[in-house]
Amino acid sequence: MTSNDRAIALAPAAVEELQAAIGAEHVCTSAADLDRCSRDTIPWDSRCAAVVYPGSAQEVSAALKIANAHKLKVWPFGGGRNWGYSGTLAPEDGAVVMLLHRMNRIVEVNDELAYAVIEPGVTYEQLNNHLKQHGHKLWADCTDGSSQGSVLGNALDRGIGETPYGDHFGNLCGMEVALPTGEIVRLGGGNNGPKTWHLHKWGIGPYLEGMFTQSNFGVVTQAGLWLMPEPEAYNSYVFEVKDERNMPHVIDAFRQLALAGIVTTKLHMINDFVSLTVLTQRIEQHRTGGGHLTPEEVAQLRSKYGVSPLTCAGGIYGTRAQVRLQRAILRKALGRYGRLLFISDTLLSVIEKVIAASWKSPLLKKVTETLAGTSLQILDSAPHVHRILQGIPTDFFVKHAYYRSRRRRPDNAIDPARDGCGLIWFAPILPFTSHDMLPFLARARQRFEEAGLDFWVAMLLMNPRSVTCLMNILYDRDDADETRRAEALYAVLLADMQAAGYQQYRAGLLAWGKVHAHAPELLRLNERIKAALDPENVVAPGRYGIG
Amino acid sequence: MTSNDRAIALAPAAVEELQAAIGAEHVCTSAADLDRCSRDTIPWDSRCAAVVYPGSAQEVSAALKIANAHKLKVWPFGGGRNWGYSGTLAPEDGAVVMLLHRMNRIVEVNDELAYAVIEPGVTYEQLNNHLKQHGHKLWADCTDGSSQGSVLGNALDRGIGETPYGDHFGNLCGMEVALPTGEIVRLGGGNNGPKTWHLHKWGIGPYLEGMFTQSNFGVVTQAGLWLMPEPEAYNSYVFEVKDERNMPHVIDAFRQLALAGIVTTKLHMINDFVSLTVLTQRIEQHRTGGGHLTPEEVAQLRSKYGVSPLTCAGGIYGTRAQVRLQRAILRKALGRYGRLLFISDTLLSVIEKVIAASWKSPLLKKVTETLAGTSLQILDSAPHVHRILQGIPTDFFVKHAYYRSRRRRPDNAIDPARDGCGLIWFAPILPFTSHDMLPFLARARQRFEEAGLDFWVAMLLMNPRSVTCLMNILYDRDDADETRRAEALYAVLLADMQAAGYQQYRAGLLAWGKVHAHAPELLRLNERIKAALDPENVVAPGRYGIG
């Protein structure tokens, strides 16, 4: 059965009403449109019935009212680049995918009070360009995913980024929401909002904004976002741990540094395989099938690329004196466990020149690599690390999604869903202690290897007390057996996690049925709210297990 | 009509069921019990019908089920010390006041991950004593109100405190709630909670905890609270601004320091009258009636007590080197605008010895006051400021509630509601800029003076972008005309605030009817949630204008 055979067409009257409400050109039902929105990198097969592009909160509201009248299932997405969770997929056929790309206004930027007001179609690249072009001394946090991701979309799925403003939902302040029945509500204030709508996060009365994250209780059409004032001084740092026996010390030292307010960024701690997937593809190793890399292959690749078993990256900000002092504190706490390199803007420009020259001269390359103790490829990532910790997005890291693809990855216009890559995110969140994390990671590695897949883990600081142990199941979608193993691995990781008493910080549709597995009371509460706000169950039924 | 005449008695069957559910001795209907819970410092008159003291979440649940069956109105309070908002008052007669004093277990304290799990009956004093007695190197934030206040009660009304952990709701993580219909739900997790229940604030799925703050959607029966790890070094600071023309510079400098992460405490900026109300009572000035203090009287009192027009207090924390550096940064930014004094633990113990000796020797008193440039009374407050910024509660400041009382304030067992004091909090939140704040404050001062009352304002940093301009309407409850003027002043301040586009960060029953005045859509949303969760409208109907 091809996807076209099983396409569920909307009632012509519904299509006509949608066309009248938001414009015929913004209601798409061609096979190409449906194809584009019916694929992600996860092993799932469902086909939408239409793709709609409302241009304003009023059009979102109108579309939702039509959905209620015709009992449509509307799946709203900011940018639709939530690859590896489930992108623009609905669990079942027949969804009306609502993409908010056209709602991409940057409504306000306030320098004095350091915030912006944006619509859900605004991308990381757009917001950052806007700030630079208009001379605002403000940084907007981004992720190390696609530069074309939706700033609000990510925040509403409670994604995390890089800088001290990296808790994306935590830095939203003041939301406008279209309820499933079509009413437009400004949470925390009236029609014009109080003047502190984007300044005081809790408003007055019940604080409701959290309800509209990781949920299907409404469509957020606008929100305030706190921005980071450009500091006087900034350094990024890279910390390479070559001896894995230091792992417990490193984790516990970082926890203490975070609790003490020294580490304020969403510190990233990645294993060797993460670095390798950014630098290379499996086809380059002439491995197109079979299991995970052998220890010998990993050792060779580590050596070839100068990759450490664990690499950590973060940033420090403040006055020049504060940055100097933080460097000294980090050196004292971490120096004995690995190699700590601080990069200032000045040093970065030197590094960039040396890298550029070294790529042109094999001799200089050798000298540079020897002096740096790593490969030019690894050095190449330093500018990206440095910029992303200032909120400047890059597509450099998301290229890892192509690791197991049989095709060469593109140099730009990265789109792993379009390009048939296989990738599933598994995102458990753990207490930030070595005694919680290490046994869990060891077990997970074993599960990956049992599935014949390579263990990819990036540990991202959620806050000083908890850490997301983000695992990426990279697989070859053109290999049916490997796809089956990837899917089974996800299921077993999920089961292990729940048995160990943990949960994901964020999940795609493969896990939604399990979100409330051990929380029937919470599910009933969510269902009561859902029924009150969305009696016809039109918005994203089943999202996070609700509706 | 005396209050007893108009008492609304509960149906005997309801009382019996409550007695059976939570124990006869915990269901109180004597006149003395009802009297105690039917008064606050605001000008309001309503009488409750019973006071119940459940001892567990299960007993809360049982009481709520009985309330549904008998259509009782249940008003839950943590500690009942929300003086000046509305304490334990319900808007109407006949409420069942539910006090959670018996639920005062400290369920867990975790040193490694710096949190506690507590019930709503736990007081600031109890939690702080517990941490000290058990050798935990953790600080729990408190307020400068009563040491007997409920830690959770304040957090659930979104009160703010002192230290970098002073956003009390912001530092709650993982709640257990009894819904109005009696179900007990652990938000963010299952029956045992995931192991990150008290570590990762957002859980998975919709983040619902905010719904249960400043609301009547349920009764919180337990919650996690993040605690501040004791830093290596700490200084409190007091900054006295003697020239009012520096006000705009001071406000804007503090905003920049807060945005840059230098000022991390809930900085308090108080006017001269706040200091005076802590130090003295109006009866001491032989002023028992009449209007506000004249400029001459204020000048005399300023001079007598060495009080500045504006006094700011905060704390700095970190390694010894970090504290030194922050002192230098603050000095550079603020030094030109006033007198900045840093107090370390060491200096504090010297100050305390000097103060104690000076109180005993008039000569030494004179020398100390000359050297310090202020009065011994003001110096007396330094140890309290220093300790409160470490989370150690004190009843020193709450004594201001007695300022306009005709009776001498007690030395301990402070209880302004019991003692018939007149006090109404008005708590607008403003953008943290001088151009927003100063015109608003000038207008408010004029309103106070028109009412014949003294202008009391404490500006408390909510976050780097917004500031609560907390005003206290202190009045003589034994003076009917003054009481009437106080009530009218509150109404006019509220109207001015709404006309200017601001809102309160928190409100008592005098304002609940106005909370949604300019937000009819938000009111409808809140009412839909209320109806879904509390179909019989049994929990605190009317709280924050809902139900």
mmCIF file with all atom_site columns, C-alpha atoms in Angstrom, chain A residues 215-373:
data_model
loop_
_atom_site.group_PDB
_atom_site.id
_atom_site.type_symbol
_atom_site.label_atom_id
_atom_site.label_alt_id
_atom_site.label_comp_id
_atom_site.label_asym_id
_atom_site.label_entity_id
_atom_site.label_seq_id
_atom_site.pdbx_PDB_ins_code
_atom_site.Cartn_x
_atom_site.Cartn_y
_atom_site.Cartn_z
_atom_site.occupancy
_atom_site.B_iso_or_equiv
_atom_site.pdbx_formal_charge
_atom_site.auth_seq_id
_atom_site.auth_comp_id
_atom_site.auth_asym_id
_atom_site.auth_atom_id
_atom_site.pdbx_PDB_model_num
ATOM 1   C CA . SER A 1 215 ? 0.624  19.581 25.739 1.00 0.00 ? 215 SER A CA 1
ATOM 2   C CA . ASN A 1 216 ? -2.345 19.935 23.441 1.00 0.00 ? 216 ASN A CA 1
ATOM 3   C CA . PHE A 1 217 ? -4.350 22.476 25.425 1.00 0.00 ? 217 PHE A CA 1
ATOM 4   C CA . GLY A 1 218 ? -3.982 25.292 22.890 1.00 0.00 ? 218 GLY A CA 1
ATOM 5   C CA . VAL A 1 219 ? -1.822 26.945 20.250 1.00 0.00 ? 219 VAL A CA 1
ATOM 6   C CA . VAL A 1 220 ? 0.629  29.575 21.446 1.00 0.00 ? 220 VAL A CA 1
ATOM 7   C CA . THR A 1 221 ? 0.525  32.449 18.980 1.00 0.00 ? 221 THR A CA 1
ATOM 8   C CA . GLN A 1 222 ? 2.976  34.891 20.585 1.00 0.00 ? 222 GLN A CA 1
ATOM 9   C CA . ALA A 1 223 ? 5.242  35.077 23.618 1.00 0.00 ? 223 ALA A CA 1
ATOM 10  C CA . GLY A 1 224 ? 7.821  37.176 25.379 1.00 0.00 ? 224 GLY A CA 1
ATOM 11  C CA . LEU A 1 225 ? 11.357 35.809 25.575 1.00 0.00 ? 225 LEU A CA 1
ATOM 12  C CA . TRP A 1 226 ? 14.027 37.041 27.952 1.00 0.00 ? 226 TRP A CA 1
ATOM 13  C CA . LEU A 1 227 ? 17.329 37.825 26.270 1.00 0.00 ? 227 LEU A CA 1
ATOM 14  C CA . MET A 1 228 ? 20.813 37.854 27.715 1.00 0.00 ? 228 MET A CA 1
ATOM 15  C CA . PRO A 1 229 ? 22.523 41.243 27.823 1.00 0.00 ? 229 PRO A CA 1
ATOM 16  C CA . GLU A 1 230 ? 25.873 41.047 26.064 1.00 0.00 ? 230 GLU A CA 1
ATOM 17  C CA . PRO A 1 231 ? 28.459 40.730 28.842 1.00 0.00 ? 231 PRO A CA 1
ATOM 18  C CA . GLU A 1 232 ? 31.632 42.785 29.050 1.00 0.00 ? 232 GLU A CA 1
ATOM 19  C CA . ALA A 1 233 ? 33.686 39.620 28.651 1.00 0.00 ? 233 ALA A CA 1
ATOM 20  C CA . TYR A 1 234 ? 33.102 36.057 27.532 1.00 0.00 ? 234 TYR A CA 1
ATOM 21  C CA . ASN A 1 235 ? 35.137 32.878 27.217 1.00 0.00 ? 235 ASN A CA 1
ATOM 22  C CA . SER A 1 236 ? 34.032 29.518 25.950 1.00 0.00 ? 236 SER A CA 1
ATOM 23  C CA . TYR A 1 237 ? 35.819 26.496 27.300 1.00 0.00 ? 237 TYR A CA 1
ATOM 24  C CA . VAL A 1 238 ? 36.412 22.965 26.171 1.00 0.00 ? 238 VAL A CA 1
ATOM 25  C CA . PHE A 1 239 ? 37.374 20.346 28.712 1.00 0.00 ? 239 PHE A CA 1
ATOM 26  C CA . GLU A 1 240 ? 38.726 17.036 27.420 1.00 0.00 ? 240 GLU A CA 1
ATOM 27  C CA . VAL A 1 241 ? 38.748 14.018 29.708 1.00 0.00 ? 241 VAL A CA 1
ATOM 28  C CA . LYS A 1 242 ? 41.147 11.428 28.357 1.00 0.00 ? 242 LYS A CA 1
ATOM 29  C CA . ASP A 1 243 ? 41.023 8.999  31.269 1.00 0.00 ? 243 ASP A CA 1
ATOM 30  C CA . GLU A 1 244 ? 37.529 7.583  31.711 1.00 0.00 ? 244 GLU A CA 1
ATOM 31  C CA . ARG A 1 245 ? 38.283 6.743  35.331 1.00 0.00 ? 245 ARG A CA 1
ATOM 32  C CA . ASN A 1 246 ? 37.928 10.463 36.005 1.00 0.00 ? 246 ASN A CA 1
ATOM 33  C CA . MET A 1 247 ? 34.280 10.476 34.925 1.00 0.00 ? 247 MET A CA 1
ATOM 34  C CA . PRO A 1 248 ? 32.801 10.314 38.458 1.00 0.00 ? 248 PRO A CA 1
ATOM 35  C CA . HIS A 1 249 ? 35.066 13.102 39.668 1.00 0.00 ? 249 HIS A CA 1
ATOM 36  C CA . VAL A 1 250 ? 34.245 15.276 36.673 1.00 0.00 ? 250 VAL A CA 1
ATOM 37  C CA . ILE A 1 251 ? 30.483 14.836 37.070 1.00 0.00 ? 251 ILE A CA 1
ATOM 38  C CA . ASP A 1 252 ? 30.505 15.545 40.784 1.00 0.00 ? 252 ASP A CA 1
ATOM 39  C CA . ALA A 1 253 ? 32.859 18.509 40.417 1.00 0.00 ? 253 ALA A CA 1
ATOM 40  C CA . PHE A 1 254 ? 30.585 20.028 37.783 1.00 0.00 ? 254 PHE A CA 1
ATOM 41  C CA . ARG A 1 255 ? 27.550 19.538 40.028 1.00 0.00 ? 255 ARG A CA 1
ATOM 42  C CA . GLN A 1 256 ? 29.252 21.410 42.832 1.00 0.00 ? 256 GLN A CA 1
ATOM 43  C CA . LEU A 1 257 ? 30.319 24.159 40.431 1.00 0.00 ? 257 LEU A CA 1
ATOM 44  C CA . ALA A 1 258 ? 26.767 24.457 39.129 1.00 0.00 ? 258 ALA A CA 1
ATOM 45  C CA . LEU A 1 259 ? 25.227 24.532 42.610 1.00 0.00 ? 259 LEU A CA 1
ATOM 46  C CA . ALA A 1 260 ? 27.734 27.239 43.545 1.00 0.00 ? 260 ALA A CA 1
ATOM 47  C CA . GLY A 1 261 ? 26.693 29.303 40.525 1.00 0.00 ? 261 GLY A CA 1
ATOM 48  C CA . ILE A 1 262 ? 30.055 29.018 38.736 1.00 0.00 ? 262 ILE A CA 1
ATOM 49  C CA . VAL A 1 263 ? 28.743 26.849 35.905 1.00 0.00 ? 263 VAL A CA 1
ATOM 50  C CA . THR A 1 264 ? 25.688 28.692 34.613 1.00 0.00 ? 264 THR A CA 1
ATOM 51  C CA . THR A 1 265 ? 25.521 27.432 31.027 1.00 0.00 ? 265 THR A CA 1
ATOM 52  C CA . LYS A 1 266 ? 23.728 24.311 29.865 1.00 0.00 ? 266 LYS A CA 1
ATOM 53  C CA . LEU A 1 267 ? 27.052 22.475 30.026 1.00 0.00 ? 267 LEU A CA 1
ATOM 54  C CA . HIS A 1 268 ? 27.351 19.797 27.335 1.00 0.00 ? 268 HIS A CA 1
ATOM 55  C CA . MET A 1 269 ? 29.291 16.626 28.094 1.00 0.00 ? 269 MET A CA 1
ATOM 56  C CA . ILE A 1 270 ? 29.571 14.356 25.078 1.00 0.00 ? 270 ILE A CA 1
ATOM 57  C CA . ASN A 1 271 ? 31.052 10.928 24.559 1.00 0.00 ? 271 ASN A CA 1
ATOM 58  C CA . ASP A 1 272 ? 33.579 10.101 21.824 1.00 0.00 ? 272 ASP A CA 1
ATOM 59  C CA . PHE A 1 273 ? 30.962 8.748  19.453 1.00 0.00 ? 273 PHE A CA 1
ATOM 60  C CA . VAL A 1 274 ? 29.084 12.067 19.456 1.00 0.00 ? 274 VAL A CA 1
ATOM 61  C CA . SER A 1 275 ? 32.225 13.823 18.265 1.00 0.00 ? 275 SER A CA 1
ATOM 62  C CA . LEU A 1 276 ? 32.775 11.169 15.611 1.00 0.00 ? 276 LEU A CA 1
ATOM 63  C CA . THR A 1 277 ? 29.259 11.530 14.220 1.00 0.00 ? 277 THR A CA 1
ATOM 64  C CA . VAL A 1 278 ? 29.783 15.261 13.791 1.00 0.00 ? 278 VAL A CA 1
ATOM 65  C CA . LEU A 1 279 ? 33.089 14.757 12.014 1.00 0.00 ? 279 LEU A CA 1
ATOM 66  C CA . THR A 1 280 ? 32.409 11.772 9.825  1.00 0.00 ? 280 THR A CA 1
ATOM 67  C CA . GLN A 1 281 ? 29.904 9.305  8.398  1.00 0.00 ? 281 GLN A CA 1
ATOM 68  C CA . ARG A 1 282 ? 29.885 5.571  8.720  1.00 0.00 ? 282 ARG A CA 1
ATOM 69  C CA . ILE A 1 283 ? 30.236 5.151  4.955  1.00 0.00 ? 283 ILE A CA 1
ATOM 70  C CA . GLU A 1 284 ? 33.631 6.824  5.220  1.00 0.00 ? 284 GLU A CA 1
ATOM 71  C CA . GLN A 1 285 ? 34.744 3.920  7.396  1.00 0.00 ? 285 GLN A CA 1
ATOM 72  C CA . HIS A 1 286 ? 33.500 1.578  4.646  1.00 0.00 ? 286 HIS A CA 1
ATOM 73  C CA . ARG A 1 287 ? 30.981 0.172  7.088  1.00 0.00 ? 287 ARG A CA 1
ATOM 74  C CA . THR A 1 288 ? 27.559 0.104  5.499  1.00 0.00 ? 288 THR A CA 1
ATOM 75  C CA . GLY A 1 289 ? 26.050 -2.731 7.487  1.00 0.00 ? 289 GLY A CA 1
ATOM 76  C CA . GLY A 1 290 ? 26.697 -4.888 10.504 1.00 0.00 ? 290 GLY A CA 1
ATOM 77  C CA . GLY A 1 291 ? 26.848 -3.963 14.157 1.00 0.00 ? 291 GLY A CA 1
ATOM 78  C CA . HIS A 1 292 ? 28.351 -1.190 16.205 1.00 0.00 ? 292 HIS A CA 1
ATOM 79  C CA . LEU A 1 293 ? 31.954 -0.102 15.894 1.00 0.00 ? 293 LEU A CA 1
ATOM 80  C CA . THR A 1 294 ? 34.328 -2.492 17.596 1.00 0.00 ? 294 THR A CA 1
ATOM 81  C CA . PRO A 1 295 ? 36.528 -1.196 20.430 1.00 0.00 ? 295 PRO A CA 1
ATOM 82  C CA . GLU A 1 296 ? 39.469 -1.376 18.023 1.00 0.00 ? 296 GLU A CA 1
ATOM 83  C CA . GLU A 1 297 ? 37.649 0.715  15.429 1.00 0.00 ? 297 GLU A CA 1
ATOM 84  C CA . VAL A 1 298 ? 36.689 3.265  18.069 1.00 0.00 ? 298 VAL A CA 1
ATOM 85  C CA . ALA A 1 299 ? 40.295 3.409  19.256 1.00 0.00 ? 299 ALA A CA 1
ATOM 86  C CA . GLN A 1 300 ? 41.502 3.988  15.695 1.00 0.00 ? 300 GLN A CA 1
ATOM 87  C CA . LEU A 1 301 ? 38.966 6.725  15.107 1.00 0.00 ? 301 LEU A CA 1
ATOM 88  C CA . ARG A 1 302 ? 39.718 8.383  18.431 1.00 0.00 ? 302 ARG A CA 1
ATOM 89  C CA . SER A 1 303 ? 43.354 8.422  17.486 1.00 0.00 ? 303 SER A CA 1
ATOM 90  C CA . LYS A 1 304 ? 42.745 9.539  13.903 1.00 0.00 ? 304 LYS A CA 1
ATOM 91  C CA . TYR A 1 305 ? 40.610 12.494 14.943 1.00 0.00 ? 305 TYR A CA 1
ATOM 92  C CA . GLY A 1 306 ? 42.139 13.242 18.344 1.00 0.00 ? 306 GLY A CA 1
ATOM 93  C CA . VAL A 1 307 ? 38.844 12.622 20.121 1.00 0.00 ? 307 VAL A CA 1
ATOM 94  C CA . SER A 1 308 ? 38.639 12.165 23.902 1.00 0.00 ? 308 SER A CA 1
ATOM 95  C CA . PRO A 1 309 ? 36.296 9.707  25.602 1.00 0.00 ? 309 PRO A CA 1
ATOM 96  C CA . LEU A 1 310 ? 34.493 12.669 27.159 1.00 0.00 ? 310 LEU A CA 1
ATOM 97  C CA . THR A 1 311 ? 34.476 16.281 25.994 1.00 0.00 ? 311 THR A CA 1
ATOM 98  C CA . CYS A 1 312 ? 32.718 19.050 27.902 1.00 0.00 ? 312 CYS A CA 1
ATOM 99  C CA . ALA A 1 313 ? 31.926 22.542 26.692 1.00 0.00 ? 313 ALA A CA 1
ATOM 100 C CA . GLY A 1 314 ? 30.556 25.598 28.402 1.00 0.00 ? 314 GLY A CA 1
ATOM 101 C CA . GLY A 1 315 ? 30.913 29.349 28.683 1.00 0.00 ? 315 GLY A CA 1
ATOM 102 C CA . ILE A 1 316 ? 31.765 31.951 31.297 1.00 0.00 ? 316 ILE A CA 1
ATOM 103 C CA . TYR A 1 317 ? 30.485 35.508 31.228 1.00 0.00 ? 317 TYR A CA 1
ATOM 104 C CA . GLY A 1 318 ? 30.868 38.712 33.207 1.00 0.00 ? 318 GLY A CA 1
ATOM 105 C CA . THR A 1 319 ? 33.270 41.562 33.641 1.00 0.00 ? 319 THR A CA 1
ATOM 106 C CA . ARG A 1 320 ? 36.833 40.890 32.519 1.00 0.00 ? 320 ARG A CA 1
ATOM 107 C CA . ALA A 1 321 ? 37.835 40.350 36.129 1.00 0.00 ? 321 ALA A CA 1
ATOM 108 C CA . GLN A 1 322 ? 34.944 37.974 36.727 1.00 0.00 ? 322 GLN A CA 1
ATOM 109 C CA . VAL A 1 323 ? 35.850 35.886 33.694 1.00 0.00 ? 323 VAL A CA 1
ATOM 110 C CA . ARG A 1 324 ? 39.472 35.721 34.849 1.00 0.00 ? 324 ARG A CA 1
ATOM 111 C CA . LEU A 1 325 ? 38.339 34.605 38.277 1.00 0.00 ? 325 LEU A CA 1
ATOM 112 C CA . GLN A 1 326 ? 35.974 31.968 36.905 1.00 0.00 ? 326 GLN A CA 1
ATOM 113 C CA . ARG A 1 327 ? 38.785 30.584 34.787 1.00 0.00 ? 327 ARG A CA 1
ATOM 114 C CA . ALA A 1 328 ? 40.908 30.204 37.902 1.00 0.00 ? 328 ALA A CA 1
ATOM 115 C CA . ILE A 1 329 ? 38.070 28.511 39.808 1.00 0.00 ? 329 ILE A CA 1
ATOM 116 C CA . LEU A 1 330 ? 37.363 26.066 36.960 1.00 0.00 ? 330 LEU A CA 1
ATOM 117 C CA . ARG A 1 331 ? 41.070 25.310 36.570 1.00 0.00 ? 331 ARG A CA 1
ATOM 118 C CA . LYS A 1 332 ? 41.391 24.556 40.262 1.00 0.00 ? 332 LYS A CA 1
ATOM 119 C CA . ALA A 1 333 ? 38.321 22.321 40.328 1.00 0.00 ? 333 ALA A CA 1
ATOM 120 C CA . LEU A 1 334 ? 38.840 20.469 37.046 1.00 0.00 ? 334 LEU A CA 1
ATOM 121 C CA . GLY A 1 335 ? 42.470 20.821 35.977 1.00 0.00 ? 335 GLY A CA 1
ATOM 122 C CA . ARG A 1 336 ? 43.597 17.536 37.476 1.00 0.00 ? 336 ARG A CA 1
ATOM 123 C CA . TYR A 1 337 ? 41.000 15.524 35.544 1.00 0.00 ? 337 TYR A CA 1
ATOM 124 C CA . GLY A 1 338 ? 41.706 16.605 31.979 1.00 0.00 ? 338 GLY A CA 1
ATOM 125 C CA . ARG A 1 339 ? 42.746 19.332 29.589 1.00 0.00 ? 339 ARG A CA 1
ATOM 126 C CA . LEU A 1 340 ? 40.916 22.635 29.973 1.00 0.00 ? 340 LEU A CA 1
ATOM 127 C CA . LEU A 1 341 ? 41.102 25.177 27.171 1.00 0.00 ? 341 LEU A CA 1
ATOM 128 C CA . PHE A 1 342 ? 39.587 28.651 27.383 1.00 0.00 ? 342 PHE A CA 1
ATOM 129 C CA . ILE A 1 343 ? 38.803 30.552 24.199 1.00 0.00 ? 343 ILE A CA 1
ATOM 130 C CA . SER A 1 344 ? 38.300 34.301 24.090 1.00 0.00 ? 344 SER A CA 1
ATOM 131 C CA . ASP A 1 345 ? 37.125 36.209 21.047 1.00 0.00 ? 345 ASP A CA 1
ATOM 132 C CA . THR A 1 346 ? 40.744 37.242 20.459 1.00 0.00 ? 346 THR A CA 1
ATOM 133 C CA . LEU A 1 347 ? 42.105 33.725 20.713 1.00 0.00 ? 347 LEU A CA 1
ATOM 134 C CA . LEU A 1 348 ? 39.307 32.516 18.471 1.00 0.00 ? 348 LEU A CA 1
ATOM 135 C CA . SER A 1 349 ? 40.315 34.772 15.609 1.00 0.00 ? 349 SER A CA 1
ATOM 136 C CA . VAL A 1 350 ? 43.893 33.483 15.895 1.00 0.00 ? 350 VAL A CA 1
ATOM 137 C CA . ILE A 1 351 ? 42.648 29.887 15.910 1.00 0.00 ? 351 ILE A CA 1
ATOM 138 C CA . GLU A 1 352 ? 40.495 30.504 12.869 1.00 0.00 ? 352 GLU A CA 1
ATOM 139 C CA . LYS A 1 353 ? 43.437 31.924 10.936 1.00 0.00 ? 353 LYS A CA 1
ATOM 140 C CA . VAL A 1 354 ? 45.672 29.030 11.902 1.00 0.00 ? 354 VAL A CA 1
ATOM 141 C CA . ILE A 1 355 ? 42.987 26.503 10.939 1.00 0.00 ? 355 ILE A CA 1
ATOM 142 C CA . ALA A 1 356 ? 42.409 28.140 7.564  1.00 0.00 ? 356 ALA A CA 1
ATOM 143 C CA . ALA A 1 357 ? 46.110 28.178 6.812  1.00 0.00 ? 357 ALA A CA 1
ATOM 144 C CA . SER A 1 358 ? 46.617 24.630 8.068  1.00 0.00 ? 358 SER A CA 1
ATOM 145 C CA . TRP A 1 359 ? 43.976 23.193 5.767  1.00 0.00 ? 359 TRP A CA 1
ATOM 146 C CA . LYS A 1 360 ? 46.044 24.569 2.892  1.00 0.00 ? 360 LYS A CA 1
ATOM 147 C CA . SER A 1 361 ? 49.425 23.282 4.036  1.00 0.00 ? 361 SER A CA 1
ATOM 148 C CA . PRO A 1 362 ? 49.999 19.654 5.015  1.00 0.00 ? 362 PRO A CA 1
ATOM 149 C CA . LEU A 1 363 ? 53.131 20.666 6.914  1.00 0.00 ? 363 LEU A CA 1
ATOM 150 C CA . LEU A 1 364 ? 51.371 23.383 8.900  1.00 0.00 ? 364 LEU A CA 1
ATOM 151 C CA . LYS A 1 365 ? 48.498 20.943 9.500  1.00 0.00 ? 365 LYS A CA 1
ATOM 152 C CA . LYS A 1 366 ? 50.916 18.504 11.083 1.00 0.00 ? 366 LYS A CA 1
ATOM 153 C CA . VAL A 1 367 ? 52.475 21.221 13.243 1.00 0.00 ? 367 VAL A CA 1
ATOM 154 C CA . THR A 1 368 ? 49.093 22.572 14.316 1.00 0.00 ? 368 THR A CA 1
ATOM 155 C CA . GLU A 1 369 ? 47.724 19.132 15.147 1.00 0.00 ? 369 GLU A CA 1
ATOM 156 C CA . THR A 1 370 ? 50.804 18.236 17.128 1.00 0.00 ? 370 THR A CA 1
ATOM 157 C CA . LEU A 1 371 ? 50.744 21.466 19.092 1.00 0.00 ? 371 LEU A CA 1
ATOM 158 C CA . ALA A 1 372 ? 46.970 21.273 19.660 1.00 0.00 ? 372 ALA A CA 1
ATOM 159 C CA . GLY A 1 373 ? 47.115 17.568 20.526 1.00 0.00 ? 373 GLY A CA 1
#
